[in-house]
Amino acid sequence: MESAIHNSMQVASKLLEKQAIISNNLANISTTGFKEKFNYLVRNETKNTKNLNNFSNTQEKEYYNFSAGTLNYTDRKLDLFIKENGWLAVKDANGQEAYTKNGHLMLNNQGKLTVQNHEVLGDYHSIYPSDNNLKISSHGIIKKIEKQANKFIESKIGSLKLVRLPNENLLQKENGLFYLKNLNKNSILHDDSIKIQSGMLETSNVNPTKNMIDMISNARQFEMEMKMISICDQNEEYANRLLDINN
């Protein structure tokens, strides 16, 4: 009896964690460059494994869907689509290097390029464009455009740090940015082969229909586990009454 209650509680706990992930996916449907997340259980099979409902021999794994979202054409020079498996490097609030697919660049009050208030990193140094009159090439080279004597002059002010990352070694934190799990943050260098396209943004790749179905399914499973706990509790109470009568 106690074993059944314990297993149902473990299942219910996992379902709540899964429901939180699905809720976060749905909440970020409109977030530029967002990648949906899943989790699943991997059973460590051994010769001594007898009870299939025992969760003590399972391990929880995270999975991110890194497929591209649809493209939204904005015709804004500071909106970037980072192609294929390329990533844009930024600096988080703690000064640590992190990575994002969100290419909606903005200029903050200090004249720095930012993404969601995180400083965008250059391949060699910080970037201070100071104004929005910029041009970004397909290789991430940033040029300032100035009009002089009835002609436009382009001058390079920096380059974006674009990297290629191993998907299996990425972890997303609460700030929405991705980090490398095991590698040193300074070990990833700028990759000249990464291409970008200005004037467009990659939308979230969340599938709302699938996530809604998963949410409903999880809710029903959770209710079943709660009923199982309630039934086990009632059976235990009836058993105790019978023991009292017999005594």
Short mmCIF file of C-alpha atoms in Angstrom, two decimals:
data_model
loop_
_atom_site.label_atom_id
_atom_site.label_comp_id
_atom_site.label_asym_id
_atom_site.label_seq_id
_atom_site.Cartn_x
_atom_site.Cartn_y
_atom_site.Cartn_z
CA MET A 1 0.00 0.00 0.00
CA GLU A 2 2.70 2.45 1.01
CA SER A 3 4.69 1.49 -2.09
CA ALA A 4 1.75 2.30 -4.37
CA ILE A 5 1.27 5.70 -2.72
CA HIS A 6 4.99 6.44 -2.95
CA ASN A 7 5.09 5.58 -6.67
CA SER A 8 1.98 7.66 -7.39
CA MET A 9 3.53 10.63 -5.59
CA GLN A 10 6.71 10.29 -7.68
CA VAL A 11 4.70 10.16 -10.90
CA ALA A 12 2.62 13.17 -9.85
CA SER A 13 5.78 15.13 -9.04
CA LYS A 14 7.25 14.38 -12.48
CA LEU A 15 3.99 15.38 -14.15
CA LEU A 16 4.00 18.73 -12.34
CA GLU A 17 7.57 19.39 -13.54
CA LYS A 18 6.58 18.48 -17.09
CA GLN A 19 3.51 20.71 -16.87
CA ALA A 20 5.69 23.66 -15.83
CA ILE A 21 7.90 23.14 -18.90
CA ILE A 22 4.90 22.97 -21.23
CA SER A 23 3.42 26.11 -19.64
CA ASN A 24 6.71 27.92 -20.23
CA ASN A 25 6.69 26.80 -23.88
CA LEU A 26 3.18 28.17 -24.38
CA ALA A 27 4.07 31.41 -22.59
CA ASN A 28 6.92 31.97 -25.08
CA ILE A 29 5.01 31.39 -28.32
CA SER A 30 5.62 35.02 -29.31
CA THR A 31 9.25 35.20 -28.03
CA THR A 32 11.69 35.72 -30.89
CA GLY A 33 14.05 32.79 -31.42
CA PHE A 34 12.63 30.75 -28.52
CA LYS A 35 13.28 26.98 -28.63
CA GLU A 36 10.70 24.68 -27.05
CA LYS A 37 11.83 22.32 -24.33
CA PHE A 38 10.78 18.82 -23.29
CA ASN A 39 11.79 16.37 -20.59
CA TYR A 40 11.56 12.60 -20.54
CA LEU A 41 12.54 9.72 -18.29
CA VAL A 42 15.25 7.22 -19.19
CA ARG A 43 15.13 3.92 -17.31
CA ASN A 44 18.48 2.44 -16.30
CA GLU A 45 17.77 -1.23 -17.00
CA THR A 46 19.60 -3.80 -14.88
CA LYS A 47 19.25 -7.53 -14.32
CA ASN A 48 17.81 -6.81 -10.90
CA THR A 49 15.08 -4.51 -12.25
CA LYS A 50 11.78 -6.15 -11.31
CA ASN A 51 9.30 -3.43 -10.51
CA LEU A 52 8.53 -1.44 -13.67
CA ASN A 53 6.73 1.21 -11.61
CA ASN A 54 9.80 1.90 -9.50
CA PHE A 55 11.19 5.33 -10.41
CA SER A 56 14.36 5.04 -8.33
CA ASN A 57 16.22 3.62 -11.35
CA THR A 58 15.19 6.35 -13.79
CA GLN A 59 17.00 9.48 -14.91
CA GLU A 60 15.35 12.67 -16.17
CA LYS A 61 16.68 14.10 -19.43
CA GLU A 62 16.08 17.49 -21.03
CA TYR A 63 15.52 17.90 -24.75
CA TYR A 64 15.38 21.09 -26.80
CA ASN A 65 13.80 21.38 -30.21
CA PHE A 66 16.42 23.32 -32.17
CA SER A 67 14.51 23.34 -35.46
CA ALA A 68 14.07 26.78 -36.99
CA GLY A 69 10.93 28.81 -36.46
CA THR A 70 9.20 30.65 -39.28
CA LEU A 71 10.70 33.90 -40.57
CA ASN A 72 9.14 37.27 -39.93
CA TYR A 73 10.23 39.96 -42.40
CA THR A 74 10.61 43.27 -40.56
CA ASP A 75 12.81 45.27 -42.97
CA ARG A 76 14.66 46.62 -39.90
CA LYS A 77 18.46 46.72 -40.18
CA LEU A 78 19.01 45.65 -36.58
CA ASP A 79 16.77 42.60 -36.86
CA LEU A 80 18.86 39.52 -37.65
CA PHE A 81 18.18 35.90 -38.54
CA ILE A 82 21.12 33.68 -37.53
CA LYS A 83 21.10 30.90 -40.10
CA GLU A 84 21.21 27.13 -39.52
CA ASN A 85 22.97 26.13 -36.27
CA GLY A 86 24.68 29.48 -35.72
CA TRP A 87 24.26 31.40 -32.45
CA LEU A 88 24.72 35.01 -31.36
CA ALA A 89 27.02 35.51 -28.35
CA VAL A 90 25.92 37.87 -25.56
CA LYS A 91 26.99 38.73 -22.01
CA ASP A 92 24.52 37.96 -19.22
CA ALA A 93 23.91 39.98 -16.05
CA ASN A 94 26.79 38.17 -14.32
CA GLY A 95 29.25 38.89 -17.11
CA GLN A 96 29.20 35.31 -18.38
CA GLU A 97 29.12 34.50 -22.06
CA ALA A 98 25.82 33.04 -23.24
CA TYR A 99 24.09 32.35 -26.55
CA THR A 100 20.78 33.17 -28.19
CA LYS A 101 18.84 32.86 -31.44
CA ASN A 102 17.05 36.13 -30.74
CA GLY A 103 18.37 38.63 -33.28
CA HIS A 104 16.25 41.63 -32.26
CA LEU A 105 19.13 44.04 -31.59
CA MET A 106 18.63 47.32 -29.73
CA LEU A 107 20.83 50.23 -28.65
CA ASN A 108 20.77 50.92 -24.91
CA ASN A 109 21.36 54.26 -23.16
CA GLN A 110 25.15 53.68 -23.19
CA GLY A 111 25.18 53.18 -26.96
CA LYS A 112 25.82 49.41 -26.73
CA LEU A 113 24.16 46.81 -28.89
CA THR A 114 21.91 44.60 -26.75
CA VAL A 115 19.44 41.72 -27.02
CA GLN A 116 16.79 41.68 -24.27
CA ASN A 117 19.06 44.01 -22.23
CA HIS A 118 22.04 41.63 -22.61
CA GLU A 119 25.16 43.13 -24.20
CA VAL A 120 25.95 41.71 -27.65
CA LEU A 121 29.55 40.51 -27.87
CA GLY A 122 31.92 41.32 -30.68
CA ASP A 123 34.42 38.79 -32.02
CA TYR A 124 37.28 40.79 -30.45
CA HIS A 125 35.83 43.66 -28.38
CA SER A 126 32.62 45.36 -27.24
CA ILE A 127 30.55 47.17 -29.85
CA TYR A 128 29.54 50.83 -29.41
CA PRO A 129 27.62 51.94 -32.53
CA SER A 130 26.21 55.05 -30.76
CA ASP A 131 23.36 55.38 -33.29
CA ASN A 132 20.99 53.29 -35.41
CA ASN A 133 22.41 54.28 -38.80
CA LEU A 134 24.13 50.94 -39.27
CA LYS A 135 24.61 48.20 -41.82
CA ILE A 136 25.30 44.57 -40.86
CA SER A 137 26.71 42.23 -43.48
CA SER A 138 25.90 38.54 -43.87
CA HIS A 139 29.14 37.73 -41.99
CA GLY A 140 28.20 39.94 -38.99
CA ILE A 141 30.44 42.89 -39.88
CA ILE A 142 28.93 46.13 -38.54
CA LYS A 143 29.44 49.33 -40.49
CA LYS A 144 28.40 52.85 -39.63
CA ILE A 145 26.90 54.87 -42.49
CA GLU A 146 27.62 58.62 -42.63
CA LYS A 147 26.71 61.15 -45.27
CA GLN A 148 29.60 63.39 -46.32
CA ALA A 149 29.65 65.77 -49.27
CA ASN A 150 26.51 64.32 -50.86
CA LYS A 151 27.78 60.73 -50.61
CA PHE A 152 27.53 57.96 -48.07
CA ILE A 153 30.67 56.71 -46.31
CA GLU A 154 30.77 53.29 -44.65
CA SER A 155 33.22 52.64 -41.82
CA LYS A 156 33.63 49.35 -39.95
CA ILE A 157 33.08 49.61 -36.19
CA GLY A 158 33.10 45.93 -35.21
CA SER A 159 31.89 42.41 -35.87
CA LEU A 160 29.33 40.24 -34.12
CA LYS A 161 30.59 37.12 -32.38
CA LEU A 162 28.82 34.26 -34.15
CA VAL A 163 29.45 30.70 -32.99
CA ARG A 164 28.55 27.13 -33.84
CA LEU A 165 27.61 25.05 -30.78
CA PRO A 166 27.07 21.34 -30.02
CA ASN A 167 23.31 21.06 -29.40
CA GLU A 168 23.74 18.11 -27.04
CA ASN A 169 25.92 20.23 -24.73
CA LEU A 170 23.56 23.18 -24.30
CA LEU A 171 21.54 24.16 -21.24
CA GLN A 172 18.95 26.92 -21.03
CA LYS A 173 18.68 28.96 -17.82
CA GLU A 174 15.82 31.01 -16.39
CA ASN A 175 16.99 34.16 -18.21
CA GLY A 176 16.17 32.44 -21.53
CA LEU A 177 19.81 32.25 -22.66
CA PHE A 178 21.71 29.08 -23.53
CA TYR A 179 25.00 28.03 -21.95
CA LEU A 180 27.56 25.30 -22.54
CA LYS A 181 27.33 22.55 -19.91
CA ASN A 182 30.89 21.25 -19.84
CA LEU A 183 33.14 23.44 -21.99
CA ASN A 184 35.04 26.49 -20.79
CA LYS A 185 33.26 29.69 -21.80
CA ASN A 186 36.41 30.97 -23.54
CA SER A 187 36.84 27.84 -25.66
CA ILE A 188 34.21 28.79 -28.27
CA LEU A 189 35.62 31.13 -30.90
CA HIS A 190 33.98 33.21 -33.60
CA ASP A 191 33.07 31.12 -36.65
CA ASP A 192 33.47 32.91 -39.99
CA SER A 193 31.25 30.36 -41.72
CA ILE A 194 28.11 31.46 -39.83
CA LYS A 195 25.83 33.60 -41.98
CA ILE A 196 23.11 36.01 -40.94
CA GLN A 197 20.32 37.83 -42.75
CA SER A 198 19.27 41.32 -41.69
CA GLY A 199 15.72 42.63 -41.96
CA MET A 200 14.08 39.48 -40.58
CA LEU A 201 13.56 37.59 -37.33
CA GLU A 202 13.11 33.93 -36.48
CA THR A 203 9.91 33.35 -34.54
CA SER A 204 9.43 30.81 -31.75
CA ASN A 205 9.33 27.17 -32.89
CA VAL A 206 6.75 26.18 -30.24
CA ASN A 207 3.96 23.98 -31.62
CA PRO A 208 0.92 25.28 -29.69
CA THR A 209 -1.38 22.42 -30.69
CA LYS A 210 1.02 19.70 -29.53
CA ASN A 211 1.81 21.52 -26.29
CA MET A 212 -1.88 22.03 -25.50
CA ILE A 213 -2.57 18.32 -26.09
CA ASP A 214 0.37 17.39 -23.85
CA MET A 215 -0.88 19.77 -21.15
CA ILE A 216 -4.37 18.21 -21.17
CA SER A 217 -2.90 14.70 -21.16
CA ASN A 218 -0.64 15.52 -18.21
CA ALA A 219 -3.54 17.05 -16.29
CA ARG A 220 -5.58 13.88 -16.74
CA GLN A 221 -2.68 11.67 -15.72
CA PHE A 222 -2.15 13.83 -12.63
CA GLU A 223 -5.82 13.42 -11.68
CA MET A 224 -5.50 9.65 -12.05
CA GLU A 225 -2.49 9.57 -9.74
CA MET A 226 -4.33 11.68 -7.16
CA LYS A 227 -7.29 9.28 -7.33
CA MET A 228 -4.92 6.35 -6.90
CA ILE A 229 -3.48 7.94 -3.76
CA SER A 230 -7.00 8.61 -2.47
CA ILE A 231 -8.09 5.00 -3.13
CA CYS A 232 -4.99 3.61 -1.42
CA ASP A 233 -5.61 5.89 1.55
CA GLN A 234 -9.26 4.72 1.80
CA ASN A 235 -8.25 1.06 1.54
CA GLU A 236 -5.73 1.54 4.31
CA GLU A 237 -8.42 3.15 6.46
CA TYR A 238 -10.84 0.22 5.83
CA ALA A 239 -8.08 -2.28 6.65
CA ASN A 240 -7.40 -0.51 9.95
CA ARG A 241 -11.12 -0.64 10.84
CA LEU A 242 -11.24 -4.38 10.15
CA LEU A 243 -8.20 -4.90 12.37
CA ASP A 244 -9.88 -2.89 15.15
CA ILE A 245 -13.06 -5.01 14.87
CA ASN A 246 -11.12 -8.29 14.93
CA ASN A 247 -9.26 -7.14 17.99
#
